[in-house]
């Protein structure tokens, strides 16, 4: 998927003015968001789970090289293949080459945000291979020739009326707004694809290092069919998805699923350790694990951003965010929207091209509060804003001009001195007696969407001193 992160402001405006999308998005708060709050408050040890999950993630990310080696050796000893891909292109080439070598014509896919990073479907099509998304939301988005809108609910922006029209136009179904009928139509279409498929491609929610196991969480069963029906299974997984042990998987399944959908446990949790064995009744003959970096090592190398790699991709921060719930997923212009996307996308695609994303936040902290592993998203957003202005760690990505930086430095030293502020306020008040507009100093472009504060005739300190309060209090000033 080509990054279009430069268009955030324009796309946001379009979404804000679209009443249909606003109505579709309004369901997020009462839906996923409320369900998460209920599930977490019903879990007696939720706080302990969060702390434990965060500690495990911190440990793994700090020892990523060792865990990746352990994972690799366990996958290979179970009969699987492992490929480390430095870039999205490298990962795509591996999958395409393998598909061509094996004569693959049809691929069934379960939801994978990483495959969007890789533009995998486009590449497969270029080589004459037909990819079919089998998650219902992804299937809708693929039919609409769009990209996912939300990490766990890719078609959240579409109403049932829109889906009904889409199905009628693209797959010739009768018009119906009955969700069960629409789902059943999609199931009928996809059933044949599962049977025809020569290759199944999935993402992965977790990679268990001690056993070489891939864990997949889903509610539709499509993930399990993608991994068990075609003769070849390829899993493409970001390198941050690794966890040490099966015991840790128990912790993370609870954290992920309750934060994502508010369910106690999802309908399917599939665990795959290598290809089928001679005694297995189903499963693929070949299992390939592609572990992808594609810029993640930049986050690993920056201690200020490293904790972004703890992300479980549960989507809770999106549902909690008052900005995401208004501007929607496509405004962010790349695979990962919402608060965590405003950190990940600029680092993976280029900070200066995504310079509006770190500012797409009111810094209210709802994202951090919702996060199952307590990722401090507001702190990282502020860090990226600072990098865009000061550029000490990313000097070539600076997007603030020389004059603005000098003006900001001047204002910063001015505002940190009580005396200087007092002096300037008095001077401004004096000037305002001759030129009253000075009392409302902000230009119309600034006040179009916010109120201009009016310069007080007397500073707070002057008002305080002139109050007839206890003499000792006044003396202190
Ligand atoms: S940052 Fe936290 S809340 Fe947001 S998707 Fe990742 S794990 Fe979920």
Short mmCIF file of C-alpha atoms and ligand atoms in Angstrom, two decimals:
data_model
loop_
_atom_site.label_atom_id
_atom_site.label_comp_id
_atom_site.label_asym_id
_atom_site.label_seq_id
_atom_site.Cartn_x
_atom_site.Cartn_y
_atom_site.Cartn_z
CA UNK A 1 0.00 0.00 0.00
CA UNK A 2 1.51 3.29 -1.11
CA UNK A 3 1.80 5.77 1.79
CA UNK A 4 -0.44 8.82 1.43
CA UNK A 5 0.31 10.21 4.85
CA UNK A 6 0.81 13.72 3.43
CA UNK A 7 -2.94 14.13 2.91
CA UNK A 8 -4.05 13.79 6.52
CA UNK A 9 -5.61 17.27 6.82
CA UNK A 10 -7.44 17.06 3.52
CA UNK A 11 -8.76 13.53 4.11
CA UNK A 12 -9.83 14.39 7.66
CA UNK A 13 -11.90 17.29 6.39
CA UNK A 14 -13.59 15.08 3.80
CA UNK A 15 -14.44 12.48 6.45
CA UNK A 16 -15.76 15.07 8.90
CA UNK A 17 -18.12 16.34 6.20
CA UNK A 18 -19.39 12.85 5.29
CA UNK A 19 -22.52 12.17 7.39
CA UNK A 20 -22.69 8.49 6.38
CA UNK A 21 -19.15 7.73 7.57
CA UNK A 22 -19.74 9.77 10.74
CA UNK A 23 -22.80 7.65 11.47
CA UNK A 24 -20.93 4.41 10.74
CA UNK A 25 -18.05 5.46 12.98
CA UNK A 26 -20.34 6.44 15.84
CA UNK A 27 -20.93 2.73 16.58
CA UNK A 28 -17.32 2.26 17.68
CA UNK A 29 -17.80 3.87 21.09
CA UNK A 30 -20.86 1.93 22.15
CA UNK A 31 -19.50 -1.22 20.50
CA UNK A 32 -15.87 -2.26 20.84
CA UNK A 33 -14.94 0.51 23.28
CA UNK A 34 -17.69 -0.24 25.80
CA UNK A 35 -17.19 -4.01 25.42
CA UNK A 36 -13.48 -3.60 26.24
CA UNK A 37 -14.23 -1.56 29.34
CA UNK A 38 -16.69 -4.19 30.55
CA UNK A 39 -14.38 -7.13 29.81
CA UNK A 40 -11.39 -5.52 31.52
CA UNK A 41 -13.38 -4.50 34.59
CA UNK A 42 -14.86 -8.01 34.81
CA UNK A 43 -11.33 -9.46 34.82
CA UNK A 44 -10.32 -9.39 38.47
CA UNK A 45 -6.57 -9.39 37.81
CA UNK A 46 -6.63 -7.05 34.79
CA UNK A 47 -4.08 -4.60 36.20
CA UNK A 48 -1.67 -7.46 37.09
CA UNK A 49 -2.13 -8.93 33.60
CA UNK A 50 -1.31 -5.58 32.03
CA UNK A 51 1.84 -5.18 34.11
CA UNK A 52 2.90 -8.77 33.38
CA UNK A 53 2.21 -8.38 29.65
CA UNK A 54 4.21 -5.16 29.51
CA UNK A 55 7.15 -6.69 31.37
CA UNK A 56 7.23 -9.72 29.06
CA UNK A 57 7.13 -7.48 25.97
CA UNK A 58 9.85 -5.26 27.36
CA UNK A 59 12.05 -8.27 28.05
CA UNK A 60 11.51 -9.83 24.61
CA UNK A 61 12.08 -6.63 22.69
CA UNK A 62 15.29 -6.01 24.67
CA UNK A 63 16.49 -9.54 23.79
CA UNK A 64 14.91 -9.81 20.36
CA UNK A 65 17.97 -11.32 18.64
CA UNK A 66 18.10 -14.27 21.05
CA UNK A 67 14.38 -15.00 20.82
CA UNK A 68 14.40 -14.79 17.03
CA UNK A 69 17.21 -17.37 16.89
CA UNK A 70 15.34 -19.68 19.26
CA UNK A 71 12.15 -19.33 17.24
CA UNK A 72 13.95 -20.01 13.98
CA UNK A 73 15.60 -23.19 15.24
CA UNK A 74 12.29 -24.51 16.64
CA UNK A 75 10.35 -23.81 13.43
CA UNK A 76 13.06 -25.53 11.36
CA UNK A 77 13.19 -28.55 13.65
CA UNK A 78 9.40 -28.91 13.22
CA UNK A 79 9.91 -29.09 9.44
CA UNK A 80 9.10 -25.45 8.58
CA UNK A 81 11.08 -22.88 6.61
CA UNK A 82 12.06 -19.46 7.97
CA UNK A 83 12.92 -16.37 5.96
CA UNK A 84 14.04 -13.09 7.53
CA UNK A 85 12.97 -10.17 5.33
CA UNK A 86 14.64 -6.84 5.87
CA UNK A 87 12.14 -4.96 3.74
CA UNK A 88 8.56 -5.32 2.56
CA UNK A 89 9.88 -5.85 -1.01
CA UNK A 90 12.12 -8.68 0.18
CA UNK A 91 9.17 -10.38 1.93
CA UNK A 92 6.96 -9.94 -1.14
CA UNK A 93 9.61 -11.36 -3.45
CA UNK A 94 9.97 -14.43 -1.24
CA UNK A 95 6.22 -15.15 -1.36
CA UNK A 96 5.88 -14.45 -5.10
CA UNK A 97 8.93 -16.58 -5.98
CA UNK A 98 7.66 -19.45 -3.86
CA UNK A 99 4.18 -19.21 -5.41
CA UNK A 100 5.62 -19.23 -8.94
CA UNK A 101 7.96 -22.11 -8.20
CA UNK A 102 5.07 -24.20 -6.87
CA UNK A 103 2.71 -23.27 -9.72
CA UNK A 104 0.25 -21.50 -7.41
CA UNK A 105 -2.76 -20.00 -9.16
CA UNK A 106 -5.11 -19.20 -6.27
CA UNK A 107 -4.27 -17.87 -2.83
CA UNK A 108 -6.62 -17.56 0.13
CA UNK A 109 -5.64 -15.00 2.74
CA UNK A 110 -6.70 -14.32 6.27
CA UNK A 111 -6.42 -10.79 7.68
CA UNK A 112 -2.88 -9.47 7.74
CA UNK A 113 -2.03 -5.79 8.12
CA UNK A 114 1.55 -6.64 7.26
CA UNK A 115 0.48 -7.91 3.83
CA UNK A 116 -0.95 -4.39 3.28
CA UNK A 117 2.49 -2.98 4.16
CA UNK A 118 3.90 -5.31 1.49
CA UNK A 119 1.21 -4.51 -1.15
CA UNK A 120 1.14 -8.28 -1.49
CA UNK A 121 -2.17 -8.63 -3.33
CA UNK A 122 -1.08 -6.21 -6.06
CA UNK A 123 2.20 -8.10 -6.54
CA UNK A 124 0.48 -11.49 -6.68
CA UNK A 125 -2.00 -10.20 -9.28
CA UNK A 126 0.89 -8.81 -11.37
CA UNK A 127 2.28 -12.36 -11.53
CA UNK A 128 -1.02 -13.93 -12.57
CA UNK A 129 -1.94 -15.25 -9.12
CA UNK A 130 -5.42 -14.56 -7.71
CA UNK A 131 -5.51 -13.60 -4.02
CA UNK A 132 -8.82 -13.81 -2.13
CA UNK A 133 -9.34 -12.13 1.22
CA UNK A 134 -11.41 -14.46 3.38
CA UNK A 135 -12.02 -12.37 6.50
CA UNK A 136 -15.49 -10.87 5.92
CA UNK A 137 -14.37 -7.28 6.51
CA UNK A 138 -11.30 -7.72 4.30
CA UNK A 139 -13.44 -9.39 1.63
CA UNK A 140 -15.75 -6.34 1.60
CA UNK A 141 -12.78 -3.97 1.39
CA UNK A 142 -11.22 -6.03 -1.43
CA UNK A 143 -14.48 -5.99 -3.42
CA UNK A 144 -14.72 -2.23 -2.90
CA UNK A 145 -11.07 -1.87 -4.05
CA UNK A 146 -10.29 0.01 -0.86
CA UNK A 147 -7.86 -0.44 2.02
CA UNK A 148 -8.77 -1.46 5.61
CA UNK A 149 -10.24 1.26 7.83
CA UNK A 150 -9.47 -0.22 11.22
CA UNK A 151 -6.92 -2.74 12.53
CA UNK A 152 -9.51 -5.31 13.60
CA UNK A 153 -12.63 -4.15 11.76
CA UNK A 154 -11.46 -3.36 8.21
CA UNK A 155 -14.93 -2.42 6.87
CA UNK A 156 -16.22 -0.52 9.92
CA UNK A 157 -16.86 2.52 7.71
CA UNK A 158 -19.44 0.71 5.57
CA UNK A 159 -23.13 0.50 6.44
CA UNK A 160 -25.14 -2.62 5.71
CA UNK A 161 -26.87 -0.73 2.86
CA UNK A 162 -23.50 0.02 1.29
CA UNK A 163 -22.38 -3.61 1.65
CA UNK A 164 -25.65 -4.80 0.14
CA UNK A 165 -25.17 -2.56 -2.90
CA UNK A 166 -21.53 -3.60 -3.22
CA UNK A 167 -22.42 -7.30 -3.19
CA UNK A 168 -25.18 -6.76 -5.75
CA UNK A 169 -22.81 -4.82 -8.04
CA UNK A 170 -19.75 -7.03 -7.69
CA UNK A 171 -20.98 -10.57 -7.09
CA UNK A 172 -24.54 -10.31 -8.37
CA UNK A 173 -26.41 -11.07 -5.16
CA UNK A 174 -30.00 -9.97 -4.59
CA UNK A 175 -30.44 -6.71 -2.68
CA UNK A 176 -30.84 -7.48 0.99
CA UNK A 177 -29.91 -5.67 4.16
CA UNK A 178 -30.09 -8.80 6.26
CA UNK A 179 -26.61 -9.25 7.70
CA UNK A 180 -26.93 -13.03 8.02
CA UNK A 181 -27.92 -13.34 4.36
CA UNK A 182 -25.04 -11.10 3.28
CA UNK A 183 -22.60 -13.14 5.36
CA UNK A 184 -23.95 -16.33 3.91
CA UNK A 185 -23.49 -14.95 0.35
CA UNK A 186 -19.86 -14.17 1.14
CA UNK A 187 -19.39 -17.63 2.64
CA UNK A 188 -20.78 -19.27 -0.51
CA UNK A 189 -18.40 -17.26 -2.69
CA UNK A 190 -15.38 -18.07 -0.54
CA UNK A 191 -16.07 -21.77 0.03
CA UNK A 192 -14.98 -22.62 -3.54
CA UNK A 193 -11.85 -20.51 -3.20
CA UNK A 194 -10.78 -22.45 -0.11
CA UNK A 195 -11.20 -25.68 -2.08
CA UNK A 196 -9.31 -24.36 -5.14
CA UNK A 197 -6.50 -22.63 -3.25
CA UNK A 198 -2.91 -23.82 -3.73
CA UNK A 199 -1.58 -21.54 -1.01
CA UNK A 200 -2.88 -20.00 2.23
CA UNK A 201 -1.37 -16.77 3.50
CA UNK A 202 -1.92 -15.53 7.04
CA UNK A 203 -0.47 -13.01 9.42
CA UNK A 204 0.17 -14.01 13.00
CA UNK A 205 -0.87 -12.63 16.37
CA UNK A 206 1.98 -14.25 18.29
CA UNK A 207 5.08 -16.32 17.63
CA UNK A 208 6.02 -18.55 20.56
CA UNK A 209 9.80 -18.86 20.62
CA UNK A 210 10.16 -21.92 22.90
CA UNK A 211 7.99 -24.12 20.64
CA UNK A 212 8.20 -22.37 17.25
CA UNK A 213 4.40 -21.95 17.29
CA UNK A 214 2.35 -19.45 15.33
CA UNK A 215 -0.83 -18.36 17.17
CA UNK A 216 -3.78 -16.92 15.24
CA UNK A 217 -6.87 -15.35 16.78
CA UNK A 218 -10.07 -15.03 14.76
CA UNK A 219 -13.83 -15.14 15.01
CA UNK A 220 -14.73 -16.43 11.58
CA UNK A 221 -12.80 -19.67 11.20
CA UNK A 222 -11.30 -18.43 7.93
CA UNK A 223 -7.82 -18.33 9.47
CA UNK A 224 -8.04 -22.01 10.36
CA UNK A 225 -9.23 -22.89 6.84
CA UNK A 226 -6.38 -20.87 5.27
CA UNK A 227 -3.88 -22.79 7.40
CA UNK A 228 -5.30 -26.27 7.02
CA UNK A 229 -6.81 -26.64 3.52
CA UNK A 230 -4.20 -25.44 0.96
CA UNK A 231 -1.03 -27.53 0.56
CA UNK A 232 1.24 -24.56 1.34
CA UNK A 233 0.86 -22.19 4.28
CA UNK A 234 2.88 -18.96 4.38
CA UNK A 235 2.72 -16.84 7.53
CA UNK A 236 4.03 -13.28 7.29
CA UNK A 237 4.68 -11.80 10.70
CA UNK A 238 6.36 -8.66 12.04
CA UNK A 239 9.42 -9.40 14.13
CA UNK A 240 7.87 -7.76 17.20
CA UNK A 241 5.18 -10.46 17.49
CA UNK A 242 7.46 -12.86 19.31
CA UNK A 243 6.81 -14.01 22.89
CA UNK A 244 8.92 -16.41 24.96
CA UNK A 245 6.64 -19.26 26.04
CA UNK A 246 3.25 -20.99 25.86
CA UNK A 247 2.56 -19.81 29.39
CA UNK A 248 3.01 -16.21 28.19
CA UNK A 249 0.58 -16.92 25.36
CA UNK A 250 -2.16 -17.39 27.98
CA UNK A 251 -1.48 -13.90 29.32
CA UNK A 252 -1.45 -12.29 25.89
CA UNK A 253 -4.56 -14.04 24.58
CA UNK A 254 -6.53 -12.61 27.49
CA UNK A 255 -5.06 -9.13 27.03
CA UNK A 256 -5.49 -9.06 23.24
CA UNK A 257 -8.97 -10.52 22.88
CA UNK A 258 -10.59 -8.61 25.76
CA UNK A 259 -9.06 -5.36 24.52
CA UNK A 260 -9.95 -5.95 20.87
CA UNK A 261 -13.56 -7.11 20.95
CA UNK A 262 -14.43 -7.40 24.64
CA UNK A 263 -14.90 -11.16 24.26
CA UNK A 264 -13.67 -13.43 27.00
CA UNK A 265 -12.02 -15.57 24.33
CA UNK A 266 -12.39 -15.42 20.55
CA UNK A 267 -14.22 -18.13 18.61
CA UNK A 268 -10.98 -19.56 17.22
CA UNK A 269 -7.45 -19.66 18.55
CA UNK A 270 -5.33 -21.63 16.10
CA UNK A 271 -1.80 -22.80 16.92
CA UNK A 272 0.50 -24.07 14.21
CA UNK A 273 3.88 -25.65 14.78
CA UNK A 274 5.24 -26.58 11.36
CA UNK A 275 3.64 -28.49 8.46
CA UNK A 276 1.43 -31.59 8.84
CA UNK A 277 3.02 -34.71 10.21
CA UNK A 278 2.41 -38.19 8.77
CA UNK A 279 -0.16 -38.91 11.49
CA UNK A 280 -2.10 -35.63 11.01
CA UNK A 281 -5.41 -35.82 9.17
CA UNK A 282 -5.06 -32.36 7.66
CA UNK A 283 -2.72 -29.39 7.46
CA UNK A 284 -0.30 -28.06 4.86
CA UNK A 285 2.54 -30.04 3.35
CA UNK A 286 4.78 -26.97 3.60
CA UNK A 287 4.96 -24.24 6.21
CA UNK A 288 6.91 -21.03 5.57
CA UNK A 289 7.39 -18.32 8.16
CA UNK A 290 8.45 -14.92 6.83
CA UNK A 291 9.63 -12.64 9.65
CA UNK A 292 9.58 -9.02 8.55
CA UNK A 293 11.56 -6.01 9.74
CA UNK A 294 10.59 -3.28 7.22
CA UNK A 295 11.69 -0.40 9.46
CA UNK A 296 10.85 -1.95 12.83
CA UNK A 297 14.54 -2.00 13.73
CA UNK A 298 14.44 1.82 13.56
CA UNK A 299 11.97 1.76 16.45
CA UNK A 300 14.09 -0.82 18.21
CA UNK A 301 17.15 1.41 17.88
CA UNK A 302 15.44 4.49 19.31
CA UNK A 303 14.94 4.12 23.09
CA UNK A 304 12.21 6.80 22.95
CA UNK A 305 10.13 4.76 20.48
CA UNK A 306 11.02 1.20 21.39
CA UNK A 307 7.84 0.58 23.35
CA UNK A 308 5.80 1.03 20.16
CA UNK A 309 7.00 -2.53 19.41
CA UNK A 310 5.04 -3.84 22.41
CA UNK A 311 1.82 -3.25 20.42
CA UNK A 312 -0.56 -6.23 20.17
CA UNK A 313 -2.60 -4.57 17.36
CA UNK A 314 -5.79 -4.88 19.40
CA UNK A 315 -7.24 -1.59 18.12
CA UNK A 316 -8.36 -0.42 21.58
CA UNK A 317 -6.50 2.89 21.26
CA UNK A 318 -8.32 3.60 17.98
CA UNK A 319 -11.73 3.01 19.56
CA UNK A 320 -10.83 5.18 22.56
CA UNK A 321 -9.38 8.04 20.52
CA UNK A 322 -11.69 11.05 20.00
CA UNK A 323 -9.69 12.02 16.91
CA UNK A 324 -9.81 8.58 15.20
CA UNK A 325 -13.54 8.31 15.89
CA UNK A 326 -14.09 11.48 13.88
CA UNK A 327 -11.45 11.45 11.13
CA UNK A 328 -11.60 7.68 10.52
CA UNK A 329 -8.95 5.27 9.25
CA UNK A 330 -8.28 6.39 5.68
CA UNK A 331 -7.24 9.90 6.75
CA UNK A 332 -4.04 8.49 8.22
CA UNK A 333 -3.01 7.46 4.71
CA UNK A 334 -1.31 4.15 5.45
CA UNK A 335 -1.79 0.72 6.97
CA UNK A 336 -1.87 1.70 10.65
CA UNK A 337 -4.37 4.37 11.68
CA UNK A 338 -5.22 5.90 15.05
CA UNK A 339 -2.90 6.82 17.91
CA UNK A 340 -0.45 3.92 17.49
CA UNK A 341 -0.51 4.48 13.72
CA UNK A 342 0.47 8.11 14.30
CA UNK A 343 3.74 6.75 15.71
CA UNK A 344 4.34 3.65 13.61
CA UNK A 345 3.49 5.13 10.18
CA UNK A 346 5.85 8.14 10.40
CA UNK A 347 8.72 5.87 11.43
CA UNK A 348 8.07 3.19 8.81
CA UNK A 349 7.24 5.53 5.93
CA UNK A 350 9.22 8.71 6.73
CA UNK A 351 8.64 11.27 9.46
CA UNK A 352 8.65 14.39 7.31
CA UNK A 353 6.07 12.91 4.89
CA UNK A 354 3.78 12.06 7.81
CA UNK A 355 4.38 15.23 9.79
CA UNK A 356 0.71 15.87 10.56
CA UNK A 357 0.14 12.47 12.19
CA UNK A 358 1.88 13.13 15.54
CA UNK A 359 -0.34 16.23 15.83
CA UNK A 360 -3.54 14.22 15.26
CA UNK A 361 -4.09 13.94 18.99
CA UNK A 362 -5.51 16.03 21.77
CA UNK A 363 -3.06 14.27 24.14
CA UNK A 364 -6.02 13.40 26.36
CA UNK A 365 -4.38 10.09 27.26
CA UNK A 366 -7.39 7.87 26.42
CA UNK A 367 -5.13 5.72 24.20
CA UNK A 368 -2.66 4.99 26.98
CA UNK A 369 -5.47 4.20 29.38
CA UNK A 370 -7.06 1.76 26.90
CA UNK A 371 -3.82 0.02 25.96
CA UNK A 372 -3.52 -3.52 27.38
CA UNK A 373 0.26 -3.18 27.70
CA UNK A 374 0.20 0.46 28.86
CA UNK A 375 2.10 1.87 25.90
CA UNK A 376 2.77 5.55 26.57
CA UNK A 377 1.47 6.82 23.24
CA UNK A 378 1.11 10.51 24.25
CA UNK A 379 4.77 10.64 25.34
CA UNK A 380 5.91 9.24 21.98
CA UNK A 381 3.66 11.64 20.06
CA UNK A 382 5.26 14.55 21.90
CA UNK A 383 8.69 13.09 21.16
CA UNK A 384 7.89 12.96 17.43
CA UNK A 385 6.54 16.51 17.49
CA UNK A 386 9.80 17.57 19.10
CA UNK A 387 11.80 15.70 16.46
CA UNK A 388 9.88 17.45 13.69
CA UNK A 389 10.73 20.79 15.27
CA UNK A 390 14.19 20.22 16.70
CA UNK A 391 15.25 17.18 14.69
CA UNK A 392 18.10 16.15 16.99
CA UNK A 393 17.68 12.40 16.38
CA UNK A 394 16.12 12.69 12.91
CA UNK A 395 17.88 15.81 11.53
CA UNK A 396 16.99 15.09 7.90
CA UNK A 397 13.29 14.76 8.79
CA UNK A 398 12.86 18.20 10.34
CA UNK A 399 9.81 19.96 8.95
CA UNK A 400 9.87 23.27 10.80
CA UNK A 401 11.69 26.14 9.05
CA UNK A 402 14.54 28.22 10.48
CA UNK A 403 12.44 31.33 11.23
CA UNK A 404 9.74 29.34 13.03
CA UNK A 405 12.38 27.57 15.13
CA UNK A 406 14.01 30.89 16.10
CA UNK A 407 10.58 32.37 16.95
CA UNK A 408 9.72 29.29 19.04
CA UNK A 409 13.03 29.48 20.92
CA UNK A 410 12.42 33.16 21.62
CA UNK A 411 8.86 32.48 22.85
CA UNK A 412 10.06 29.58 24.95
CA UNK A 413 12.66 31.71 26.80
CA UNK A 414 10.17 34.60 27.07
CA UNK A 415 7.38 32.45 28.52
CA UNK A 416 9.68 30.78 31.03
CA UNK A 417 10.48 34.14 32.68
CA UNK A 418 7.80 35.67 34.94
CA UNK A 419 9.44 39.06 34.75
CA UNK A 420 9.62 39.09 30.96
CA UNK A 421 5.97 37.97 30.62
CA UNK A 422 4.87 40.69 33.08
CA UNK A 423 6.83 43.32 31.20
CA UNK A 424 5.40 42.34 27.82
CA UNK A 425 1.84 42.17 29.13
CA UNK A 426 2.14 45.64 30.61
CA UNK A 427 3.60 46.96 27.37
CA UNK A 428 0.82 45.28 25.35
CA UNK A 429 -1.82 46.76 27.66
CA UNK A 430 -0.34 50.18 27.16
CA UNK A 431 -0.37 49.79 23.39
CA UNK A 432 -3.94 48.42 23.54
CA UNK A 433 -5.20 51.75 24.90
CA UNK A 434 -4.20 53.30 21.55
CA UNK A 435 -4.81 50.26 19.31
CA UNK A 436 -7.62 48.10 20.87
CA UNK A 437 -7.13 45.22 18.33
CA UNK A 438 -3.95 44.31 20.27
CA UNK A 439 -6.28 42.96 22.96
CA UNK A 440 -7.31 40.17 20.54
CA UNK A 441 -3.91 39.37 19.10
CA UNK A 442 -4.65 36.23 17.07
CA UNK A 443 -5.16 36.38 13.27
CA UNK A 444 -8.51 35.27 11.73
CA UNK A 445 -6.91 32.07 10.32
CA UNK A 446 -6.15 31.01 13.92
CA UNK A 447 -9.56 31.94 15.30
CA UNK A 448 -11.60 30.30 12.53
CA UNK A 449 -12.06 27.14 14.56
CA UNK A 450 -11.25 28.33 18.10
CA UNK A 451 -11.89 31.33 20.30
CA UNK A 452 -9.26 33.97 20.68
CA UNK A 453 -8.27 34.62 24.27
CA UNK A 454 -8.55 38.29 25.14
CA UNK A 455 -5.66 40.07 26.74
CA UNK A 456 -6.68 40.92 30.31
CA UNK A 457 -6.42 44.55 31.34
CA UNK A 458 -4.60 43.50 34.48
CA UNK A 459 -2.32 40.46 34.83
CA UNK A 460 -3.29 37.72 37.27
CA UNK A 461 -0.44 38.68 39.59
CA UNK A 462 -1.50 42.35 39.61
CA UNK A 463 -5.10 41.34 40.34
CA UNK A 464 -3.93 39.05 43.11
CA UNK A 465 -1.79 41.73 44.73
CA UNK A 466 -4.58 44.29 44.57
CA UNK A 467 -7.01 41.92 46.34
CA UNK A 468 -7.65 42.87 49.91
CA UNK A 469 -6.32 39.60 51.25
CA UNK A 470 -4.31 38.69 54.25
CA UNK A 471 -1.26 40.98 54.26
CA UNK A 472 1.22 38.12 54.62
CA UNK A 473 -0.04 36.50 51.43
CA UNK A 474 0.39 39.73 49.50
CA UNK A 475 3.80 40.25 50.98
CA UNK A 476 5.01 36.98 49.47
CA UNK A 477 4.34 38.40 46.03
S1 LIG B 1 -1.02 0.59 21.11
FE1 LIG B 1 -1.98 -0.64 22.71
S2 LIG B 1 -4.18 -0.19 22.46
FE2 LIG B 1 -3.20 0.47 20.56
S3 LIG B 1 -3.37 -1.27 19.17
FE3 LIG B 1 -1.39 -1.44 20.23
S4 LIG B 1 -1.75 -2.74 22.01
FE4 LIG B 1 -3.76 -2.06 21.26
#
